[in-house]
Short mmCIF file of C-alpha atoms and ligand atoms in Angstrom, two decimals:
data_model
loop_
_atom_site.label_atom_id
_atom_site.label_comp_id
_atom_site.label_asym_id
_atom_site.label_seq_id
_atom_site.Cartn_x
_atom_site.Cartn_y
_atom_site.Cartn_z
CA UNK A 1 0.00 0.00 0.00
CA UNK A 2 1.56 3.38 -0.89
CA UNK A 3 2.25 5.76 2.35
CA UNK A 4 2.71 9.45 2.82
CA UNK A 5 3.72 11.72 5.41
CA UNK A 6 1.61 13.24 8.13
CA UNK A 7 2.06 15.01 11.03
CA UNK A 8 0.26 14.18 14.06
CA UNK A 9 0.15 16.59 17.42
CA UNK A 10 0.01 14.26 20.72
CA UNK A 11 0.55 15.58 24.18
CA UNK A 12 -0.97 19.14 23.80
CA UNK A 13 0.48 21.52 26.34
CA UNK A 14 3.67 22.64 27.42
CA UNK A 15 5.35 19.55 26.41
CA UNK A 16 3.50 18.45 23.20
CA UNK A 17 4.75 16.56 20.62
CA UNK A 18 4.77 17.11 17.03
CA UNK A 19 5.88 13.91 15.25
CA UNK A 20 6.08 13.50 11.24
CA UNK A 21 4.91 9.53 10.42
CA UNK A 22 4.28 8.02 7.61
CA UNK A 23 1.02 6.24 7.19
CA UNK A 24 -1.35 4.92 4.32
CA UNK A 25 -2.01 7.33 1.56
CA UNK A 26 -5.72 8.47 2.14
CA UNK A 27 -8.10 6.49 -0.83
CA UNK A 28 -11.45 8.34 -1.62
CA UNK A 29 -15.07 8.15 -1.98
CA UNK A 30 -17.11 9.28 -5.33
CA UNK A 31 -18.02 12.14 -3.82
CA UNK A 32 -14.27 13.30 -2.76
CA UNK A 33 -11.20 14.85 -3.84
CA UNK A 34 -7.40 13.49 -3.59
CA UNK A 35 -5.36 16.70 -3.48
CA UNK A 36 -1.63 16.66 -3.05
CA UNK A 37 -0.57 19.06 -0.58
CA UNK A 38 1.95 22.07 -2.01
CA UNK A 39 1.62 25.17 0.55
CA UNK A 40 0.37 25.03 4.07
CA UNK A 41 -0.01 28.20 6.12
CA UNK A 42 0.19 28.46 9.96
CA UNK A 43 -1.95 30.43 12.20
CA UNK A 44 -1.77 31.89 15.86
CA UNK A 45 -4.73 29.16 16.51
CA UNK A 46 -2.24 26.76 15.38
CA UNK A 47 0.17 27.51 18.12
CA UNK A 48 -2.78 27.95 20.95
CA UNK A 49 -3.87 23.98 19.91
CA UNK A 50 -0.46 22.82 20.04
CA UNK A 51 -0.44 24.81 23.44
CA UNK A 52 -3.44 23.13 24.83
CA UNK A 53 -4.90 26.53 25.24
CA UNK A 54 -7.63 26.30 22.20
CA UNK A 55 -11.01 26.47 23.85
CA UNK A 56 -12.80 24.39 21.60
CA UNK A 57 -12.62 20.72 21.07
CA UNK A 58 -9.67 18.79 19.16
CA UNK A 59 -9.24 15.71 18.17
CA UNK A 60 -6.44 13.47 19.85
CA UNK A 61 -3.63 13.06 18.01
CA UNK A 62 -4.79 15.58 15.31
CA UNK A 63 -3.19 16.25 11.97
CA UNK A 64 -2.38 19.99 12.53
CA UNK A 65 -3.05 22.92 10.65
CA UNK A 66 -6.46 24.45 8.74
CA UNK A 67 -5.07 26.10 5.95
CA UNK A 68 -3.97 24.10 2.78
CA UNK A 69 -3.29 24.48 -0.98
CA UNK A 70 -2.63 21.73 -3.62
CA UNK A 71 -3.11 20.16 -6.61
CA UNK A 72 -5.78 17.49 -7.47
CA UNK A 73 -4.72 14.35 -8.09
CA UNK A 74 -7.75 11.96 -8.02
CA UNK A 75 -11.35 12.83 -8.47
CA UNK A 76 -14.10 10.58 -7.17
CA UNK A 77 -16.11 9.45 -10.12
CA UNK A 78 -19.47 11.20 -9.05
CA UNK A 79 -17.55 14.45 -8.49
CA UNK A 80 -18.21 17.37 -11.03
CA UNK A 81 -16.56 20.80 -12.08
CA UNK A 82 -13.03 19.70 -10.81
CA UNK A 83 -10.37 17.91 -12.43
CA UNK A 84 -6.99 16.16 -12.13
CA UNK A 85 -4.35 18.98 -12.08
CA UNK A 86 -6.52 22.21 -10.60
CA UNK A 87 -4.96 23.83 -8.39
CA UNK A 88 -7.70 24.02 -4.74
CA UNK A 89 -8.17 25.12 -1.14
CA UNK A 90 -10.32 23.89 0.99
CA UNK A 91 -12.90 25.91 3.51
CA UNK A 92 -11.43 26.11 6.88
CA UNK A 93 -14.94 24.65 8.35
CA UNK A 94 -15.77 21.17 6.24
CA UNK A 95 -19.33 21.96 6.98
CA UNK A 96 -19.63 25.66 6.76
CA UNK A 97 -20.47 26.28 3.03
CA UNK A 98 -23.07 28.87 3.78
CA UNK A 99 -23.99 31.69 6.50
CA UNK A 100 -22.86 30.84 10.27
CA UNK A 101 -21.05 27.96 11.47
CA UNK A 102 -23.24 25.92 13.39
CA UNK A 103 -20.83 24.18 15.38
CA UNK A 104 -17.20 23.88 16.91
CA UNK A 105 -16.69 20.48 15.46
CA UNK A 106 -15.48 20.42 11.57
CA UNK A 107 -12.90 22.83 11.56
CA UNK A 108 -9.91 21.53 9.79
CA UNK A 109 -6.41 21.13 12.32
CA UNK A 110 -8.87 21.13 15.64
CA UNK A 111 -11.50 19.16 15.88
CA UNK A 112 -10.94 16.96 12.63
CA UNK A 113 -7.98 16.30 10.66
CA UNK A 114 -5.90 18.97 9.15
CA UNK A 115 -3.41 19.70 6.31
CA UNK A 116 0.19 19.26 7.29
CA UNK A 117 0.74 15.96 5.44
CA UNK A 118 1.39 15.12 1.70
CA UNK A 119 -2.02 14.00 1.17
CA UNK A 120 -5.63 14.51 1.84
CA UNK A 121 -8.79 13.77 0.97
CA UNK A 122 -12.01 16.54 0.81
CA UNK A 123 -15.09 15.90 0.21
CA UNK A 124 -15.67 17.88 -3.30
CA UNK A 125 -18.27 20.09 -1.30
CA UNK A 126 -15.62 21.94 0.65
CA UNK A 127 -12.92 22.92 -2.16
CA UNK A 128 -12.77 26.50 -4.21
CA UNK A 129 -10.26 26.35 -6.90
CA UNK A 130 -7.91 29.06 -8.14
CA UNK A 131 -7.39 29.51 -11.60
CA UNK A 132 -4.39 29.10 -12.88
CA UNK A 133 -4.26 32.48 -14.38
CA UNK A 134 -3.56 34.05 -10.69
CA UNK A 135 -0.23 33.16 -10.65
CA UNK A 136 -0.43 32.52 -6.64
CA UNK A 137 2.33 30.62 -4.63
CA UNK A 138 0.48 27.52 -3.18
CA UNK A 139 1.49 29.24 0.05
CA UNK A 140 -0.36 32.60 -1.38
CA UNK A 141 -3.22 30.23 -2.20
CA UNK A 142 -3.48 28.88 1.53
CA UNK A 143 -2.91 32.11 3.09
CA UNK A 144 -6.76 32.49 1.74
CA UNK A 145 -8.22 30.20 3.87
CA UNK A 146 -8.06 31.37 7.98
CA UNK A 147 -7.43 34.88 7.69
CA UNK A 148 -8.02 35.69 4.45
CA UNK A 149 -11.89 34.69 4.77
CA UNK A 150 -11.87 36.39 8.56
CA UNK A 151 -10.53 39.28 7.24
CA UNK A 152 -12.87 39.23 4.41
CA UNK A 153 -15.86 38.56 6.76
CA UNK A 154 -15.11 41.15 9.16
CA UNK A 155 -15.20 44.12 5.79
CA UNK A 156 -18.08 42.26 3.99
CA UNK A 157 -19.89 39.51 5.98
CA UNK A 158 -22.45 41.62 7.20
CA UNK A 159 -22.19 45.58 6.76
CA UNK A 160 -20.28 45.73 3.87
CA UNK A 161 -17.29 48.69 3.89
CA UNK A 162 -17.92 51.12 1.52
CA UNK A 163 -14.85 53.21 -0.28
CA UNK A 164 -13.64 56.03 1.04
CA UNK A 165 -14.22 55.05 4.90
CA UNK A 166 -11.48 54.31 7.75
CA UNK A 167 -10.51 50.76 8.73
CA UNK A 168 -8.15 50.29 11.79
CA UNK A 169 -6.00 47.27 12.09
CA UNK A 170 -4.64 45.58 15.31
CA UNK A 171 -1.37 44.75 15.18
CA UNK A 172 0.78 43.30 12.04
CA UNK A 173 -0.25 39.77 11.79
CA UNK A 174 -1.87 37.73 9.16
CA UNK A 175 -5.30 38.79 9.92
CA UNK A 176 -4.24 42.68 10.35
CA UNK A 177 -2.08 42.55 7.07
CA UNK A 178 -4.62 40.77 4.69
CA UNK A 179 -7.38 42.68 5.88
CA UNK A 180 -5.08 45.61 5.16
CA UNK A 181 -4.99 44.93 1.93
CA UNK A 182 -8.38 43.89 1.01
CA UNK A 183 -9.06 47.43 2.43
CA UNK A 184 -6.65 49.24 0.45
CA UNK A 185 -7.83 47.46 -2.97
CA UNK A 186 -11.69 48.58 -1.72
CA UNK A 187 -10.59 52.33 -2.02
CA UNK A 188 -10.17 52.58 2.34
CA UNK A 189 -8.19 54.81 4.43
CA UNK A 190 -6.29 52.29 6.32
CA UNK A 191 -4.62 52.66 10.08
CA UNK A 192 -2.69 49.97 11.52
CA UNK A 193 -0.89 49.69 15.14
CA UNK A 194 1.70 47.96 16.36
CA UNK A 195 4.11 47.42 19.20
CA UNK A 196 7.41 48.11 16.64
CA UNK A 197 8.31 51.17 14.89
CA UNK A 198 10.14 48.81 12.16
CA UNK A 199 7.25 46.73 11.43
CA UNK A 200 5.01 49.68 11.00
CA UNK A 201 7.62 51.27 8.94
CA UNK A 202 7.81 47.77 6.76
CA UNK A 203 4.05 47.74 6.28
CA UNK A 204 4.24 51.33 5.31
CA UNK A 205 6.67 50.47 2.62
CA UNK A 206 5.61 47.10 1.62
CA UNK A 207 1.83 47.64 2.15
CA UNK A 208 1.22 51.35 1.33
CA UNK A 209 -0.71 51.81 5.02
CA UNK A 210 -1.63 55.21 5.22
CA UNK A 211 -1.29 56.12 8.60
CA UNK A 212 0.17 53.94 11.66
CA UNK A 213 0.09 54.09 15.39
CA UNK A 214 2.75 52.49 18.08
CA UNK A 215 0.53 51.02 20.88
CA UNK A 216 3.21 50.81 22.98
CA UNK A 217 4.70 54.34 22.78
CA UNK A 218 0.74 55.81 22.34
CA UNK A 219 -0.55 53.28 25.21
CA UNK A 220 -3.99 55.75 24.44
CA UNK A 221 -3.96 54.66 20.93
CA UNK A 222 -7.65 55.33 20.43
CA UNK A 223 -6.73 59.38 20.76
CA UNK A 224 -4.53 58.87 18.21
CA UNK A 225 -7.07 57.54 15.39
CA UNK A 226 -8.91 60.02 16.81
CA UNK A 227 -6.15 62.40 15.46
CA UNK A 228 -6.59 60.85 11.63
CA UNK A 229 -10.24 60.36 12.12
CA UNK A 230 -11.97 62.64 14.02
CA UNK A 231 -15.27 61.75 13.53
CA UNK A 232 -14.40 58.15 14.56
CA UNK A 233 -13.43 54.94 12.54
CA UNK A 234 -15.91 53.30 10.53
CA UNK A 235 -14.27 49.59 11.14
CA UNK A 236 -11.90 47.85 13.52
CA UNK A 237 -10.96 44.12 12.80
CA UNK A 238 -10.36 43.84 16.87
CA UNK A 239 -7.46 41.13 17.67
CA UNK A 240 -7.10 42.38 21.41
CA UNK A 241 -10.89 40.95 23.12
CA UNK A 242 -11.06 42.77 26.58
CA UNK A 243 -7.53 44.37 26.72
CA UNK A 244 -8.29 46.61 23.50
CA UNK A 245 -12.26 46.20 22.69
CA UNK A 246 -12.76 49.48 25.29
CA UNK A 247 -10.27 51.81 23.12
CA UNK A 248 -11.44 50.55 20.32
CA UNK A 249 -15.17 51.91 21.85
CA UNK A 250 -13.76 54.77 21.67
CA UNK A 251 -12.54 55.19 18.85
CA UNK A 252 -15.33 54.01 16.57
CA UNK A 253 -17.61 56.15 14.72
CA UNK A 254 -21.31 56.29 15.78
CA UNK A 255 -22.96 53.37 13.99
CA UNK A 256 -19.53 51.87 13.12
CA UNK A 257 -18.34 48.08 13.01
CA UNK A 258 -16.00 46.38 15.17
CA UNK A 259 -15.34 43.08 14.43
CA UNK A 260 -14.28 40.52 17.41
CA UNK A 261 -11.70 38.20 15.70
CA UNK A 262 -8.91 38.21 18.25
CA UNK A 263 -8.53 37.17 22.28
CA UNK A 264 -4.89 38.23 22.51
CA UNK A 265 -4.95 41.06 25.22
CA UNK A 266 -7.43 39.88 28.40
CA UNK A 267 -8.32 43.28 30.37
CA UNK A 268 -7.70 42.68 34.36
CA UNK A 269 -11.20 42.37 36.07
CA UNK A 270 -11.02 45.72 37.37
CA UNK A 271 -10.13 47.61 34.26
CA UNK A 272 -12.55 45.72 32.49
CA UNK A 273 -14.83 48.24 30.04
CA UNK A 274 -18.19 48.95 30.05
CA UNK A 275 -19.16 47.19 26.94
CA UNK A 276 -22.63 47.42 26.55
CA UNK A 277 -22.55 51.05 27.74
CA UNK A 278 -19.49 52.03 25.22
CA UNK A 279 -21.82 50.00 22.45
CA UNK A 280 -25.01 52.12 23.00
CA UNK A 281 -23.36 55.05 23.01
CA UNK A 282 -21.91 54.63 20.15
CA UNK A 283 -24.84 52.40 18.18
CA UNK A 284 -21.96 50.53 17.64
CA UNK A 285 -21.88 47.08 15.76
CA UNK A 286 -19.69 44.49 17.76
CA UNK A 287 -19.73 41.34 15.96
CA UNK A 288 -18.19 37.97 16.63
CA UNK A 289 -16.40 36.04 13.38
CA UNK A 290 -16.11 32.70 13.53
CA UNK A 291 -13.85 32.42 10.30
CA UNK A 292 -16.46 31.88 7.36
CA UNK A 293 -18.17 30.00 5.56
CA UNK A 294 -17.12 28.34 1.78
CA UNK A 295 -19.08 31.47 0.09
CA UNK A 296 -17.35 34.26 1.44
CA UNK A 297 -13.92 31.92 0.53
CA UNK A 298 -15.39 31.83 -3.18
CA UNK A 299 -16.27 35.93 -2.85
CA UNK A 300 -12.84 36.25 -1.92
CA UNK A 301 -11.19 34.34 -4.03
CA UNK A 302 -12.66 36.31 -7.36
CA UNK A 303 -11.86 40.10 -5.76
CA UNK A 304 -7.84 38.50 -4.97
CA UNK A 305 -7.82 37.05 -7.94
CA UNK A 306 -9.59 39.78 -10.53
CA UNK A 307 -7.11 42.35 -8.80
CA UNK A 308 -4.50 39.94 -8.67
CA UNK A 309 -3.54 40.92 -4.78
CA UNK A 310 -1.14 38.59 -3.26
CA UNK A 311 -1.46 37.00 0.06
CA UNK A 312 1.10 38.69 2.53
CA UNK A 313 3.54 35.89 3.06
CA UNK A 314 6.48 36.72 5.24
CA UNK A 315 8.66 33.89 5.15
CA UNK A 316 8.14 30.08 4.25
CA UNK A 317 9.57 26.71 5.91
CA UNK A 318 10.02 23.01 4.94
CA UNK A 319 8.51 20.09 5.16
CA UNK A 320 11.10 18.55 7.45
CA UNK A 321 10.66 17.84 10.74
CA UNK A 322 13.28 20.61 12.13
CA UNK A 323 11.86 22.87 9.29
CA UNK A 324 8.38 22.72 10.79
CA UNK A 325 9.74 23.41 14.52
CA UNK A 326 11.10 25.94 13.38
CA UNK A 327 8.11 27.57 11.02
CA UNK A 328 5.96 27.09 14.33
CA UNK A 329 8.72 28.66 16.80
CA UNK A 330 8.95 31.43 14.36
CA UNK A 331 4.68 32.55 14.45
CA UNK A 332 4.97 31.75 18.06
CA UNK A 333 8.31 34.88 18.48
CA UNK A 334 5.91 37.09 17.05
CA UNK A 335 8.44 38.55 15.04
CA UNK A 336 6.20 37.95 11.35
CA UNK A 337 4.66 40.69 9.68
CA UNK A 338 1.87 39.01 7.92
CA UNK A 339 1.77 34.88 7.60
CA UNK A 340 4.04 32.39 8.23
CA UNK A 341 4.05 29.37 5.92
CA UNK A 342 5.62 26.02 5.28
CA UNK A 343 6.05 24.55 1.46
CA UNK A 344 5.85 20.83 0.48
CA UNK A 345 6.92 22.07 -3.42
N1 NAP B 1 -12.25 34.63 15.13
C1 NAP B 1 -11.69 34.10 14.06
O1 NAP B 1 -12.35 33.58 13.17
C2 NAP B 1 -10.20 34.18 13.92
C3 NAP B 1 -9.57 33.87 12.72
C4 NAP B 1 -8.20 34.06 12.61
C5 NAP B 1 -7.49 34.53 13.71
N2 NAP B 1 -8.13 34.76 14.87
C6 NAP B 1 -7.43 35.30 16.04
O2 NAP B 1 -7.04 36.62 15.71
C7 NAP B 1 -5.82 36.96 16.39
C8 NAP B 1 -4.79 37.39 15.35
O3 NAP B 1 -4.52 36.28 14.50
P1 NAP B 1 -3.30 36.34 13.50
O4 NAP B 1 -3.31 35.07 12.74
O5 NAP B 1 -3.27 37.62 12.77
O6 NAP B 1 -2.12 36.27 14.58
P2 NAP B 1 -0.60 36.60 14.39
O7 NAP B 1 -0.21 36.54 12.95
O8 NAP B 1 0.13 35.77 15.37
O9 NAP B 1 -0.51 38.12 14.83
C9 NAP B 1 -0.74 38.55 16.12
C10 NAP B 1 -0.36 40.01 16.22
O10 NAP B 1 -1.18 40.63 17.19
C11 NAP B 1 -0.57 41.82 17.57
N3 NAP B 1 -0.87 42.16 18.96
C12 NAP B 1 -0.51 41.54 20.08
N4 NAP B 1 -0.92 42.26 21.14
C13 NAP B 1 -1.55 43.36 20.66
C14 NAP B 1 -2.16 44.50 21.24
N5 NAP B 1 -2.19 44.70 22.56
N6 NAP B 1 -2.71 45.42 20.42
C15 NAP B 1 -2.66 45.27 19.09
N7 NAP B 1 -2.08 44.22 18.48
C16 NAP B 1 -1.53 43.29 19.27
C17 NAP B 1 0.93 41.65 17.34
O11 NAP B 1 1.30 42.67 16.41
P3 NAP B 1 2.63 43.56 16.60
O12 NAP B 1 3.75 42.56 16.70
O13 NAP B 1 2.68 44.37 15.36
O14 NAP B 1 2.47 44.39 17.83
C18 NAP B 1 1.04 40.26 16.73
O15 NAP B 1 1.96 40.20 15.69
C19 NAP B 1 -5.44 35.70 17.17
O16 NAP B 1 -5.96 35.83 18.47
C20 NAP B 1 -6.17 34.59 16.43
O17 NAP B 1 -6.43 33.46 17.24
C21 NAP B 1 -9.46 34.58 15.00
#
């Protein structure tokens, strides 16, 4: 029987363990898809599994990692509009293909079976493809999947942003930098913080923000996008949770969006803000993402690829046991601006 290799994440905690074996190559149904892995890309959710932190469920012994891109190499024979040789990714949620996720158990790397291994099968359902024309890295490709459609459904999956208004952007990771430029391609004034004058300076350069705030040097960074916006901010794509949510309150215009994507900053119970007061007073929007669903994937797939944007990938790993330590160690510094990948090509 023909093997590949997998990883699989035992142990999760402190001390976890994540071992590359080889097993059986996965066989398919009719209604699935064979698709050889090329790019993977690693999220911060990534590093909270491994760390036993996630608060949802996971499967024991998990094949880590949501976000995949490859090339099919077996189609199931009841199986239509794909073919041997497209290049796919498939939605981060196996059973999300429209509106909310229902539930905590089908996202891919947690609760079922991920994408860091050489193989795997989908069920057709759950794949987009990218045409060829885009001229995407498979790592570009994958970057599309976590927080490329968070990012996306933060700006569109409910009020959509309109050109012209102000989106602010917590800190430089892959959810701030995609969403950064989604934003910029919509026609939006963009703002971005960070804790490092030389990554704002970077995503100046590299990502034509136009205006940026230290948090750390402006610890009252709200008053400060005040400054560029006076009349508030029309949308925040909030990474913080409790340690950020009550400047960001401040900060937003009246009727504006903030969208909950990020627990990364938890407020001390005494400094904890007045939420639903700061909401009402600004008829504010707060809205919880959940990643997305398969259509806003497909919805974000044509804008990247009919203005040919390109994921922001900052630097990209091996397949190889000590490569893949390493990929992880490096998201888990926090020294990345943008996404952190790993390439099987
Ligand atoms: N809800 C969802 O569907 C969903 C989907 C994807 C991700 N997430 C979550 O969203 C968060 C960001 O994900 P990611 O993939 O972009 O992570 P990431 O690439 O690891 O980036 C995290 C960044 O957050 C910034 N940060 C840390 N503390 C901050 C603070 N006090 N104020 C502002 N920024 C701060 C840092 O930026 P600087 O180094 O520039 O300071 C850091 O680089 C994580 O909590 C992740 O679990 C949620």
């Amino acid at each position: 029987m023909a093997s590949h290799l997998v990883y699989r994440l035992s142990n999760r905690g402190p001390n976890h363990t994540l071992k590359q074996v080889s097993e059986p190559k996965p066989t398919i149904s009719k209604h699935e898809v064979l698709v050889k892995i090329e790019g993977i890309s690693l999220n911060y959710r990534d590093i909270v599994i491994a760390n036993g932190t996630y608060p949802f469920p996971i499967k024991e012994n998990v094949v880590p990692c949501s976000d995949g891109a490859g090339e099919v190499i077996e189609v199931g024979s009841s199986v239509e509009g794909l073919e041997i040789g497209d290049h796919v990714i498939a939605n981060f949620d196996a059973m999300n293909l429209y509106g909310q996720q229902k539930t905590w158990t089908h996202g891919h790397g947690g609760p079922i079976d991920g994408v860091l291994r050489e193989y795997a099968a989908f069920p057709a359902s759950v794949l987009v493809k990218i045409p060829k024309e885009a001229k995407m890295s498979f790592t570009q490709m994958a970057s599309l999947v976590c927080t490329g459609v968070t990012a996306w459904n933060a700006l569109y999956g409910n009020v959509p942003l309109k050109p012209g208004q102000t989106v602010l952007f917590q800190g430089t990771g892959g959810v701030s930098i995609t969403g950064l430029i989604l934003a910029k391609a919509a026609g939006a004034t963009t703002i971005i913080t960070s804790s490092s004058d030389s990554k704002l300076a970077l995503v100046k350069e590299k990502y034509g923000v136009d205006h940026t705030i230290n948090y750390k040097t402006h610890p009252n960074w709200a008053a400060e996008a005040l400054k560029i916006a006076p009349t508030g901010v029309d949308f925040i794509l909030e990474n913080g949770g409790s340690g950020t949510i009550g400047q960001s309150l401040e900060c937003i215009t009246l009727g504006g969006v903030i969208a909950v994507i990020g627990l990364l900053v938890q407020a001390k119970q005494e400094d904890m803000p007045d939420v639903a007061g700061l909401v009402l007073g600004h008829g504010a929007i707060v809205r919880g993402i959940t990643v997305g669903s398969k259509q806003l994937l497909e919805e974000l797939v044509r804008f990247v690829v009919a203005r040919g944007l390109e994921m922001p990938v900052d630097k990209t790993f091996g397949f190889e046991p000590e490569e893949v330590e390493k990929a992880y160690e490096y998201l888990r510094s926090g020294s990345h601006v943008g996404k952190v990948c790993i390439s099987l090509e």
